[in-house]
């Protein structure tokens, strides 16, 4: 049996049920409220997190929890599920298909398993540490592109990226790539993991935004760290890339290569 196979199967089932609930609530009509950071939240976010949290603890009662909408439980065994019931609430509100359900498992301070369910794209990405990365059961791998001039770049959070230290040089830096895309976060990360782009830059993230993605990216062969070069999901920003483009990413971030 592959590592964390049971955890992945449980997460897949729960994510599918959560997405069904989200779509049902969406069809009934949802209104957004603003959280303290001005990001939107809906009844669907809250109800889906409640479903995910209770379902996980039903199967794994000793595990801890950390959720975007407030779910929190101290672990009794150094395992913690990190969840985002609707990643991309703005897309969800507008009827765009790029929102996702994110479920990651941290153990002893290391992300061990992650699942990204994109219900309206009909895709479920998942990975477990040491077991490879997959989409709908098919193995995925980063691309073999090594030249920046042939690489696709994703830069997210453009509406607030002017506050980043690298903002003054961003436009010139982006122009050295073959193409630039910005789907909003997790879909871009999954495109990187599956070989459809080569660099992903996120200026602002919370742990639940990248917990699941980190495992999938790394198991697919990508490098993941924050803007200071630290491999963590807790610093508030992130980048991921194919190893060959490390120099290009360090150039943007002002890191010593």
PDB file of N, CA and C in Angstrom, residues 35-134:
ATOM      1  N   UNK A  35     -14.331  39.490   5.741  1.00  0.00           N
ATOM      2  CA  UNK A  35     -13.573  39.163   6.941  1.00  0.00           C
ATOM      3  C   UNK A  35     -12.651  40.336   7.289  1.00  0.00           C
ATOM      4  N   UNK A  36     -11.919  40.186   8.360  1.00  0.00           N
ATOM      5  CA  UNK A  36     -11.061  41.274   8.842  1.00  0.00           C
ATOM      6  C   UNK A  36     -10.019  41.687   7.804  1.00  0.00           C
ATOM      7  N   UNK A  37      -9.583  40.728   6.980  1.00  0.00           N
ATOM      8  CA  UNK A  37      -8.582  41.049   5.963  1.00  0.00           C
ATOM      9  C   UNK A  37      -9.209  41.473   4.643  1.00  0.00           C
ATOM     10  N   UNK A  38     -10.516  41.722   4.648  1.00  0.00           N
ATOM     11  CA  UNK A  38     -11.280  42.181   3.478  1.00  0.00           C
ATOM     12  C   UNK A  38     -11.556  41.071   2.466  1.00  0.00           C
ATOM     13  N   UNK A  39     -11.153  39.842   2.762  1.00  0.00           N
ATOM     14  CA  UNK A  39     -11.485  38.742   1.869  1.00  0.00           C
ATOM     15  C   UNK A  39     -12.915  38.288   2.127  1.00  0.00           C
ATOM     16  N   UNK A  40     -13.595  37.765   1.096  1.00  0.00           N
ATOM     17  CA  UNK A  40     -14.994  37.386   1.269  1.00  0.00           C
ATOM     18  C   UNK A  40     -15.161  36.015   1.910  1.00  0.00           C
ATOM     19  N   UNK A  41     -16.289  35.827   2.588  1.00  0.00           N
ATOM     20  CA  UNK A  41     -16.646  34.529   3.142  1.00  0.00           C
ATOM     21  C   UNK A  41     -18.149  34.361   2.993  1.00  0.00           C
ATOM     22  N   UNK A  42     -18.591  33.139   2.751  1.00  0.00           N
ATOM     23  CA  UNK A  42     -20.013  32.863   2.574  1.00  0.00           C
ATOM     24  C   UNK A  42     -20.447  31.752   3.525  1.00  0.00           C
ATOM     25  N   UNK A  43     -21.746  31.541   3.593  1.00  0.00           N
ATOM     26  CA  UNK A  43     -22.275  30.439   4.390  1.00  0.00           C
ATOM     27  C   UNK A  43     -21.755  29.108   3.857  1.00  0.00           C
ATOM     28  N   UNK A  44     -21.470  29.063   2.549  1.00  0.00           N
ATOM     29  CA  UNK A  44     -20.943  27.828   1.966  1.00  0.00           C
ATOM     30  C   UNK A  44     -19.560  27.508   2.523  1.00  0.00           C
ATOM     31  N   UNK A  45     -18.704  28.541   2.657  1.00  0.00           N
ATOM     32  CA  UNK A  45     -17.379  28.314   3.245  1.00  0.00           C
ATOM     33  C   UNK A  45     -17.520  27.705   4.638  1.00  0.00           C
ATOM     34  N   UNK A  46     -18.404  28.290   5.440  1.00  0.00           N
ATOM     35  CA  UNK A  46     -18.547  27.868   6.836  1.00  0.00           C
ATOM     36  C   UNK A  46     -19.157  26.473   6.950  1.00  0.00           C
ATOM     37  N   UNK A  47     -20.219  26.226   6.173  1.00  0.00           N
ATOM     38  CA  UNK A  47     -20.880  24.926   6.254  1.00  0.00           C
ATOM     39  C   UNK A  47     -19.990  23.812   5.709  1.00  0.00           C
ATOM     40  N   UNK A  48     -19.254  24.108   4.641  1.00  0.00           N
ATOM     41  CA  UNK A  48     -18.379  23.087   4.069  1.00  0.00           C
ATOM     42  C   UNK A  48     -17.205  22.781   4.998  1.00  0.00           C
ATOM     43  N   UNK A  49     -16.669  23.800   5.656  1.00  0.00           N
ATOM     44  CA  UNK A  49     -15.595  23.521   6.610  1.00  0.00           C
ATOM     45  C   UNK A  49     -16.112  22.676   7.766  1.00  0.00           C
ATOM     46  N   UNK A  50     -17.329  22.958   8.210  1.00  0.00           N
ATOM     47  CA  UNK A  50     -17.915  22.160   9.286  1.00  0.00           C
ATOM     48  C   UNK A  50     -18.041  20.695   8.855  1.00  0.00           C
ATOM     49  N   UNK A  51     -18.462  20.475   7.622  1.00  0.00           N
ATOM     50  CA  UNK A  51     -18.589  19.110   7.105  1.00  0.00           C
ATOM     51  C   UNK A  51     -17.234  18.420   7.044  1.00  0.00           C
ATOM     52  N   UNK A  52     -16.242  19.108   6.490  1.00  0.00           N
ATOM     53  CA  UNK A  52     -14.913  18.508   6.345  1.00  0.00           C
ATOM     54  C   UNK A  52     -14.317  18.192   7.707  1.00  0.00           C
ATOM     55  N   UNK A  53     -14.383  19.160   8.614  1.00  0.00           N
ATOM     56  CA  UNK A  53     -13.778  18.980   9.935  1.00  0.00           C
ATOM     57  C   UNK A  53     -14.413  17.823  10.694  1.00  0.00           C
ATOM     58  N   UNK A  54     -15.729  17.791  10.739  1.00  0.00           N
ATOM     59  CA  UNK A  54     -16.403  16.730  11.489  1.00  0.00           C
ATOM     60  C   UNK A  54     -16.167  15.365  10.853  1.00  0.00           C
ATOM     61  N   UNK A  55     -16.120  15.321   9.526  1.00  0.00           N
ATOM     62  CA  UNK A  55     -15.914  14.048   8.828  1.00  0.00           C
ATOM     63  C   UNK A  55     -14.507  13.514   9.061  1.00  0.00           C
ATOM     64  N   UNK A  56     -13.519  14.396   9.056  1.00  0.00           N
ATOM     65  CA  UNK A  56     -12.145  13.954   9.315  1.00  0.00           C
ATOM     66  C   UNK A  56     -11.997  13.432  10.735  1.00  0.00           C
ATOM     67  N   UNK A  57     -12.571  14.155  11.691  1.00  0.00           N
ATOM     68  CA  UNK A  57     -12.423  13.731  13.084  1.00  0.00           C
ATOM     69  C   UNK A  57     -13.216  12.464  13.391  1.00  0.00           C
ATOM     70  N   UNK A  58     -14.241  12.207  12.610  1.00  0.00           N
ATOM     71  CA  UNK A  58     -14.987  10.963  12.784  1.00  0.00           C
ATOM     72  C   UNK A  58     -14.100   9.762  12.467  1.00  0.00           C
ATOM     73  N   UNK A  59     -13.241   9.920  11.462  1.00  0.00           N
ATOM     74  CA  UNK A  59     -12.358   8.823  11.050  1.00  0.00           C
ATOM     75  C   UNK A  59     -11.044   8.843  11.825  1.00  0.00           C
ATOM     76  N   UNK A  60     -10.530  10.047  12.103  1.00  0.00           N
ATOM     77  CA  UNK A  60      -9.237  10.206  12.767  1.00  0.00           C
ATOM     78  C   UNK A  60      -9.409  11.080  14.015  1.00  0.00           C
ATOM     79  N   UNK A  61     -10.012  10.552  15.064  1.00  0.00           N
ATOM     80  CA  UNK A  61     -10.404  11.374  16.222  1.00  0.00           C
ATOM     81  C   UNK A  61      -9.247  11.982  17.004  1.00  0.00           C
ATOM     82  N   UNK A  62      -8.048  11.435  16.892  1.00  0.00           N
ATOM     83  CA  UNK A  62      -6.916  11.971  17.644  1.00  0.00           C
ATOM     84  C   UNK A  62      -6.161  13.062  16.903  1.00  0.00           C
ATOM     85  N   UNK A  63      -6.512  13.281  15.638  1.00  0.00           N
ATOM     86  CA  UNK A  63      -5.794  14.266  14.828  1.00  0.00           C
ATOM     87  C   UNK A  63      -6.232  15.685  15.179  1.00  0.00           C
ATOM     88  N   UNK A  64      -5.362  16.648  14.900  1.00  0.00           N
ATOM     89  CA  UNK A  64      -5.682  18.053  15.088  1.00  0.00           C
ATOM     90  C   UNK A  64      -6.280  18.654  13.837  1.00  0.00           C
ATOM     91  N   UNK A  65      -6.710  19.912  13.943  1.00  0.00           N
ATOM     92  CA  UNK A  65      -7.343  20.617  12.831  1.00  0.00           C
ATOM     93  C   UNK A  65      -6.885  22.071  12.779  1.00  0.00           C
ATOM     94  N   UNK A  66      -6.757  22.589  11.563  1.00  0.00           N
ATOM     95  CA  UNK A  66      -6.577  24.013  11.328  1.00  0.00           C
ATOM     96  C   UNK A  66      -7.326  24.354  10.051  1.00  0.00           C
ATOM     97  N   UNK A  67      -8.341  25.216  10.157  1.00  0.00           N
ATOM     98  CA  UNK A  67      -9.147  25.559   8.996  1.00  0.00           C
ATOM     99  C   UNK A  67      -9.253  27.052   8.791  1.00  0.00           C
ATOM    100  N   UNK A  68      -9.459  27.455   7.555  1.00  0.00           N
ATOM    101  CA  UNK A  68      -9.543  28.881   7.248  1.00  0.00           C
ATOM    102  C   UNK A  68     -10.676  29.563   7.998  1.00  0.00           C
ATOM    103  N   UNK A  69     -11.797  28.860   8.158  1.00  0.00           N
ATOM    104  CA  UNK A  69     -12.968  29.493   8.780  1.00  0.00           C
ATOM    105  C   UNK A  69     -13.052  29.259  10.279  1.00  0.00           C
ATOM    106  N   UNK A  70     -11.927  28.913  10.887  1.00  0.00           N
ATOM    107  CA  UNK A  70     -11.881  28.867  12.348  1.00  0.00           C
ATOM    108  C   UNK A  70     -11.783  27.496  12.982  1.00  0.00           C
ATOM    109  N   UNK A  71     -11.876  26.429  12.203  1.00  0.00           N
ATOM    110  CA  UNK A  71     -11.739  25.095  12.800  1.00  0.00           C
ATOM    111  C   UNK A  71     -10.360  24.962  13.432  1.00  0.00           C
ATOM    112  N   UNK A  72     -10.335  24.496  14.662  1.00  0.00           N
ATOM    113  CA  UNK A  72      -9.067  24.337  15.364  1.00  0.00           C
ATOM    114  C   UNK A  72      -9.216  23.251  16.417  1.00  0.00           C
ATOM    115  N   UNK A  73      -8.251  22.364  16.450  1.00  0.00           N
ATOM    116  CA  UNK A  73      -8.229  21.313  17.465  1.00  0.00           C
ATOM    117  C   UNK A  73      -6.779  20.924  17.690  1.00  0.00           C
ATOM    118  N   UNK A  74      -6.386  20.852  18.936  1.00  0.00           N
ATOM    119  CA  UNK A  74      -5.024  20.444  19.274  1.00  0.00           C
ATOM    120  C   UNK A  74      -4.881  18.949  19.035  1.00  0.00           C
ATOM    121  N   UNK A  75      -3.796  18.571  18.387  1.00  0.00           N
ATOM    122  CA  UNK A  75      -3.566  17.167  18.072  1.00  0.00           C
ATOM    123  C   UNK A  75      -3.125  16.386  19.302  1.00  0.00           C
ATOM    124  N   UNK A  76      -3.564  15.124  19.348  1.00  0.00           N
ATOM    125  CA  UNK A  76      -3.115  14.217  20.403  1.00  0.00           C
ATOM    126  C   UNK A  76      -2.020  13.295  19.901  1.00  0.00           C
ATOM    127  N   UNK A  77      -1.632  13.439  18.624  1.00  0.00           N
ATOM    128  CA  UNK A  77      -0.683  12.496  18.034  1.00  0.00           C
ATOM    129  C   UNK A  77       0.290  13.138  17.047  1.00  0.00           C
ATOM    130  N   UNK A  78       0.435  14.479  17.089  1.00  0.00           N
ATOM    131  CA  UNK A  78       1.335  15.215  16.194  1.00  0.00           C
ATOM    132  C   UNK A  78       0.897  15.160  14.733  1.00  0.00           C
ATOM    133  N   UNK A  79      -0.385  14.894  14.501  1.00  0.00           N
ATOM    134  CA  UNK A  79      -0.958  14.966  13.156  1.00  0.00           C
ATOM    135  C   UNK A  79      -2.006  16.069  13.131  1.00  0.00           C
ATOM    136  N   UNK A  80      -2.018  16.848  12.049  1.00  0.00           N
ATOM    137  CA  UNK A  80      -2.961  17.961  11.944  1.00  0.00           C
ATOM    138  C   UNK A  80      -3.434  18.099  10.513  1.00  0.00           C
ATOM    139  N   UNK A  81      -4.758  18.124  10.340  1.00  0.00           N
ATOM    140  CA  UNK A  81      -5.357  18.378   9.037  1.00  0.00           C
ATOM    141  C   UNK A  81      -5.497  19.886   8.832  1.00  0.00           C
ATOM    142  N   UNK A  82      -5.034  20.376   7.690  1.00  0.00           N
ATOM    143  CA  UNK A  82      -5.102  21.800   7.362  1.00  0.00           C
ATOM    144  C   UNK A  82      -6.029  21.940   6.159  1.00  0.00           C
ATOM    145  N   UNK A  83      -7.131  22.682   6.326  1.00  0.00           N
ATOM    146  CA  UNK A  83      -8.195  22.633   5.321  1.00  0.00           C
ATOM    147  C   UNK A  83      -8.652  24.026   4.888  1.00  0.00           C
ATOM    148  N   UNK A  84      -9.015  24.095   3.636  1.00  0.00           N
ATOM    149  CA  UNK A  84      -9.661  25.290   3.074  1.00  0.00           C
ATOM    150  C   UNK A  84     -10.878  24.781   2.302  1.00  0.00           C
ATOM    151  N   UNK A  85     -12.077  25.004   2.802  1.00  0.00           N
ATOM    152  CA  UNK A  85     -13.263  24.399   2.186  1.00  0.00           C
ATOM    153  C   UNK A  85     -13.576  24.932   0.791  1.00  0.00           C
ATOM    154  N   UNK A  86     -13.339  26.227   0.576  1.00  0.00           N
ATOM    155  CA  UNK A  86     -13.515  26.823  -0.755  1.00  0.00           C
ATOM    156  C   UNK A  86     -12.354  27.779  -0.977  1.00  0.00           C
ATOM    157  N   UNK A  87     -11.315  27.277  -1.592  1.00  0.00           N
ATOM    158  CA  UNK A  87     -10.186  28.123  -1.951  1.00  0.00           C
ATOM    159  C   UNK A  87     -10.539  28.819  -3.262  1.00  0.00           C
ATOM    160  N   UNK A  88     -10.624  30.136  -3.210  1.00  0.00           N
ATOM    161  CA  UNK A  88     -11.092  30.884  -4.372  1.00  0.00           C
ATOM    162  C   UNK A  88     -12.542  31.305  -4.207  1.00  0.00           C
ATOM    163  N   UNK A  89     -12.862  31.859  -3.056  1.00  0.00           N
ATOM    164  CA  UNK A  89     -14.248  32.257  -2.793  1.00  0.00           C
ATOM    165  C   UNK A  89     -14.722  33.309  -3.800  1.00  0.00           C
ATOM    166  N   UNK A  90     -13.823  34.179  -4.240  1.00  0.00           N
ATOM    167  CA  UNK A  90     -14.214  35.175  -5.250  1.00  0.00           C
ATOM    168  C   UNK A  90     -14.667  34.494  -6.538  1.00  0.00           C
ATOM    169  N   UNK A  91     -13.942  33.442  -6.943  1.00  0.00           N
ATOM    170  CA  UNK A  91     -14.359  32.681  -8.124  1.00  0.00           C
ATOM    171  C   UNK A  91     -15.684  31.981  -7.878  1.00  0.00           C
ATOM    172  N   UNK A  92     -15.822  31.406  -6.688  1.00  0.00           N
ATOM    173  CA  UNK A  92     -17.065  30.731  -6.314  1.00  0.00           C
ATOM    174  C   UNK A  92     -18.250  31.690  -6.409  1.00  0.00           C
ATOM    175  N   UNK A  93     -18.078  32.894  -5.886  1.00  0.00           N
ATOM    176  CA  UNK A  93     -19.152  33.883  -5.909  1.00  0.00           C
ATOM    177  C   UNK A  93     -19.530  34.309  -7.320  1.00  0.00           C
ATOM    178  N   UNK A  94     -18.539  34.386  -8.202  1.00  0.00           N
ATOM    179  CA  UNK A  94     -18.791  34.850  -9.564  1.00  0.00           C
ATOM    180  C   UNK A  94     -19.181  33.732 -10.523  1.00  0.00           C
ATOM    181  N   UNK A  95     -19.208  32.505 -10.032  1.00  0.00           N
ATOM    182  CA  UNK A  95     -19.553  31.382 -10.890  1.00  0.00           C
ATOM    183  C   UNK A  95     -18.418  30.911 -11.770  1.00  0.00           C
ATOM    184  N   UNK A  96     -17.184  31.320 -11.442  1.00  0.00           N
ATOM    185  CA  UNK A  96     -16.017  30.847 -12.191  1.00  0.00           C
ATOM    186  C   UNK A  96     -15.628  29.445 -11.717  1.00  0.00           C
ATOM    187  N   UNK A  97     -15.023  28.638 -12.587  1.00  0.00           N
ATOM    188  CA  UNK A  97     -14.766  27.238 -12.234  1.00  0.00           C
ATOM    189  C   UNK A  97     -13.440  26.976 -11.531  1.00  0.00           C
ATOM    190  N   UNK A  98     -12.743  28.017 -11.065  1.00  0.00           N
ATOM    191  CA  UNK A  98     -11.379  27.825 -10.586  1.00  0.00           C
ATOM    192  C   UNK A  98     -11.264  27.631  -9.081  1.00  0.00           C
ATOM    193  N   UNK A  99     -12.369  27.558  -8.357  1.00  0.00           N
ATOM    194  CA  UNK A  99     -12.287  27.320  -6.917  1.00  0.00           C
ATOM    195  C   UNK A  99     -12.047  25.836  -6.630  1.00  0.00           C
ATOM    196  N   UNK A 100     -11.566  25.574  -5.429  1.00  0.00           N
ATOM    197  CA  UNK A 100     -11.189  24.196  -5.104  1.00  0.00           C
ATOM    198  C   UNK A 100     -11.394  23.901  -3.628  1.00  0.00           C
ATOM    199  N   UNK A 101     -11.361  22.621  -3.308  1.00  0.00           N
ATOM    200  CA  UNK A 101     -11.402  22.131  -1.933  1.00  0.00           C
ATOM    201  C   UNK A 101     -10.000  21.625  -1.605  1.00  0.00           C
ATOM    202  N   UNK A 102      -9.421  22.145  -0.517  1.00  0.00           N
ATOM    203  CA  UNK A 102      -8.042  21.804  -0.166  1.00  0.00           C
ATOM    204  C   UNK A 102      -7.993  21.084   1.179  1.00  0.00           C
ATOM    205  N   UNK A 103      -7.351  19.932   1.192  1.00  0.00           N
ATOM    206  CA  UNK A 103      -7.188  19.158   2.424  1.00  0.00           C
ATOM    207  C   UNK A 103      -5.753  18.651   2.485  1.00  0.00           C
ATOM    208  N   UNK A 104      -5.025  19.049   3.530  1.00  0.00           N
ATOM    209  CA  UNK A 104      -3.655  18.594   3.698  1.00  0.00           C
ATOM    210  C   UNK A 104      -3.445  18.002   5.075  1.00  0.00           C
ATOM    211  N   UNK A 105      -2.511  17.088   5.173  1.00  0.00           N
ATOM    212  CA  UNK A 105      -2.192  16.444   6.445  1.00  0.00           C
ATOM    213  C   UNK A 105      -0.748  16.736   6.817  1.00  0.00           C
ATOM    214  N   UNK A 106      -0.583  17.378   7.980  1.00  0.00           N
ATOM    215  CA  UNK A 106       0.744  17.650   8.524  1.00  0.00           C
ATOM    216  C   UNK A 106       1.025  16.671   9.657  1.00  0.00           C
ATOM    217  N   UNK A 107       2.225  16.126   9.676  1.00  0.00           N
ATOM    218  CA  UNK A 107       2.613  15.211  10.743  1.00  0.00           C
ATOM    219  C   UNK A 107       4.026  15.538  11.184  1.00  0.00           C
ATOM    220  N   UNK A 108       4.202  15.727  12.495  1.00  0.00           N
ATOM    221  CA  UNK A 108       5.509  16.081  13.043  1.00  0.00           C
ATOM    222  C   UNK A 108       6.102  17.301  12.345  1.00  0.00           C
ATOM    223  N   UNK A 109       5.242  18.278  12.024  1.00  0.00           N
ATOM    224  CA  UNK A 109       5.702  19.521  11.429  1.00  0.00           C
ATOM    225  C   UNK A 109       5.988  19.471   9.950  1.00  0.00           C
ATOM    226  N   UNK A 110       5.681  18.368   9.289  1.00  0.00           N
ATOM    227  CA  UNK A 110       5.955  18.199   7.858  1.00  0.00           C
ATOM    228  C   UNK A 110       4.660  17.844   7.137  1.00  0.00           C
ATOM    229  N   UNK A 111       4.405  18.498   6.014  1.00  0.00           N
ATOM    230  CA  UNK A 111       3.236  18.119   5.231  1.00  0.00           C
ATOM    231  C   UNK A 111       3.474  16.739   4.612  1.00  0.00           C
ATOM    232  N   UNK A 112       2.572  15.817   4.905  1.00  0.00           N
ATOM    233  CA  UNK A 112       2.742  14.425   4.482  1.00  0.00           C
ATOM    234  C   UNK A 112       1.807  14.016   3.348  1.00  0.00           C
ATOM    235  N   UNK A 113       0.642  14.636   3.275  1.00  0.00           N
ATOM    236  CA  UNK A 113      -0.319  14.278   2.236  1.00  0.00           C
ATOM    237  C   UNK A 113      -1.145  15.500   1.887  1.00  0.00           C
ATOM    238  N   UNK A 114      -1.563  15.574   0.646  1.00  0.00           N
ATOM    239  CA  UNK A 114      -2.369  16.713   0.225  1.00  0.00           C
ATOM    240  C   UNK A 114      -3.308  16.353  -0.905  1.00  0.00           C
ATOM    241  N   UNK A 115      -4.469  16.999  -0.908  1.00  0.00           N
ATOM    242  CA  UNK A 115      -5.475  16.773  -1.941  1.00  0.00           C
ATOM    243  C   UNK A 115      -6.075  18.106  -2.371  1.00  0.00           C
ATOM    244  N   UNK A 116      -6.171  18.294  -3.686  1.00  0.00           N
ATOM    245  CA  UNK A 116      -6.792  19.473  -4.288  1.00  0.00           C
ATOM    246  C   UNK A 116      -7.902  18.991  -5.200  1.00  0.00           C
ATOM    247  N   UNK A 117      -9.134  19.333  -4.848  1.00  0.00           N
ATOM    248  CA  UNK A 117     -10.290  18.923  -5.641  1.00  0.00           C
ATOM    249  C   UNK A 117     -10.861  20.147  -6.353  1.00  0.00           C
ATOM    250  N   UNK A 118     -10.837  20.116  -7.678  1.00  0.00           N
ATOM    251  CA  UNK A 118     -11.389  21.187  -8.504  1.00  0.00           C
ATOM    252  C   UNK A 118     -12.675  20.670  -9.137  1.00  0.00           C
ATOM    253  N   UNK A 119     -13.793  20.801  -8.445  1.00  0.00           N
ATOM    254  CA  UNK A 119     -15.017  20.112  -8.872  1.00  0.00           C
ATOM    255  C   UNK A 119     -15.530  20.525 -10.241  1.00  0.00           C
ATOM    256  N   UNK A 120     -15.453  21.807 -10.574  1.00  0.00           N
ATOM    257  CA  UNK A 120     -16.002  22.259 -11.855  1.00  0.00           C
ATOM    258  C   UNK A 120     -15.057  22.002 -13.017  1.00  0.00           C
ATOM    259  N   UNK A 121     -13.819  21.646 -12.726  1.00  0.00           N
ATOM    260  CA  UNK A 121     -12.892  21.215 -13.775  1.00  0.00           C
ATOM    261  C   UNK A 121     -12.828  19.695 -13.851  1.00  0.00           C
ATOM    262  N   UNK A 122     -13.490  19.032 -12.895  1.00  0.00           N
ATOM    263  CA  UNK A 122     -13.518  17.575 -12.903  1.00  0.00           C
ATOM    264  C   UNK A 122     -12.164  16.949 -12.628  1.00  0.00           C
ATOM    265  N   UNK A 123     -11.356  17.596 -11.771  1.00  0.00           N
ATOM    266  CA  UNK A 123     -10.005  17.103 -11.502  1.00  0.00           C
ATOM    267  C   UNK A 123      -9.758  17.019 -10.000  1.00  0.00           C
ATOM    268  N   UNK A 124      -9.053  15.976  -9.599  1.00  0.00           N
ATOM    269  CA  UNK A 124      -8.613  15.833  -8.220  1.00  0.00           C
ATOM    270  C   UNK A 124      -7.135  15.472  -8.223  1.00  0.00           C
ATOM    271  N   UNK A 125      -6.320  16.376  -7.708  1.00  0.00           N
ATOM    272  CA  UNK A 125      -4.888  16.154  -7.575  1.00  0.00           C
ATOM    273  C   UNK A 125      -4.600  15.677  -6.154  1.00  0.00           C
ATOM    274  N   UNK A 126      -3.653  14.781  -6.008  1.00  0.00           N
ATOM    275  CA  UNK A 126      -3.290  14.329  -4.671  1.00  0.00           C
ATOM    276  C   UNK A 126      -1.871  13.778  -4.662  1.00  0.00           C
ATOM    277  N   UNK A 127      -1.293  13.752  -3.481  1.00  0.00           N
ATOM    278  CA  UNK A 127       0.059  13.217  -3.313  1.00  0.00           C
ATOM    279  C   UNK A 127       0.276  12.864  -1.860  1.00  0.00           C
ATOM    280  N   UNK A 128       1.167  11.915  -1.632  1.00  0.00           N
ATOM    281  CA  UNK A 128       1.630  11.574  -0.293  1.00  0.00           C
ATOM    282  C   UNK A 128       3.146  11.521  -0.333  1.00  0.00           C
ATOM    283  N   UNK A 129       3.769  11.936   0.742  1.00  0.00           N
ATOM    284  CA  UNK A 129       5.220  12.014   0.799  1.00  0.00           C
ATOM    285  C   UNK A 129       5.850  10.662   0.484  1.00  0.00           C
ATOM    286  N   UNK A 130       6.655  10.640  -0.556  1.00  0.00           N
ATOM    287  CA  UNK A 130       7.319   9.416  -0.970  1.00  0.00           C
ATOM    288  C   UNK A 130       6.512   8.541  -1.902  1.00  0.00           C
ATOM    289  N   UNK A 131       5.293   8.969  -2.244  1.00  0.00           N
ATOM    290  CA  UNK A 131       4.429   8.142  -3.076  1.00  0.00           C
ATOM    291  C   UNK A 131       4.119   8.705  -4.442  1.00  0.00           C
ATOM    292  N   UNK A 132       4.676   9.883  -4.779  1.00  0.00           N
ATOM    293  CA  UNK A 132       4.406  10.489  -6.076  1.00  0.00           C
ATOM    294  C   UNK A 132       3.162  11.352  -6.058  1.00  0.00           C
ATOM    295  N   UNK A 133       2.955  12.060  -7.170  1.00  0.00           N
ATOM    296  CA  UNK A 133       1.807  12.958  -7.318  1.00  0.00           C
ATOM    297  C   UNK A 133       0.932  12.482  -8.466  1.00  0.00           C
ATOM    298  N   UNK A 134      -0.380  12.732  -8.341  1.00  0.00           N
ATOM    299  CA  UNK A 134      -1.341  12.194  -9.299  1.00  0.00           C
ATOM    300  C   UNK A 134      -2.469  13.194  -9.559  1.00  0.00           C
TER     301      UNK A 134
END
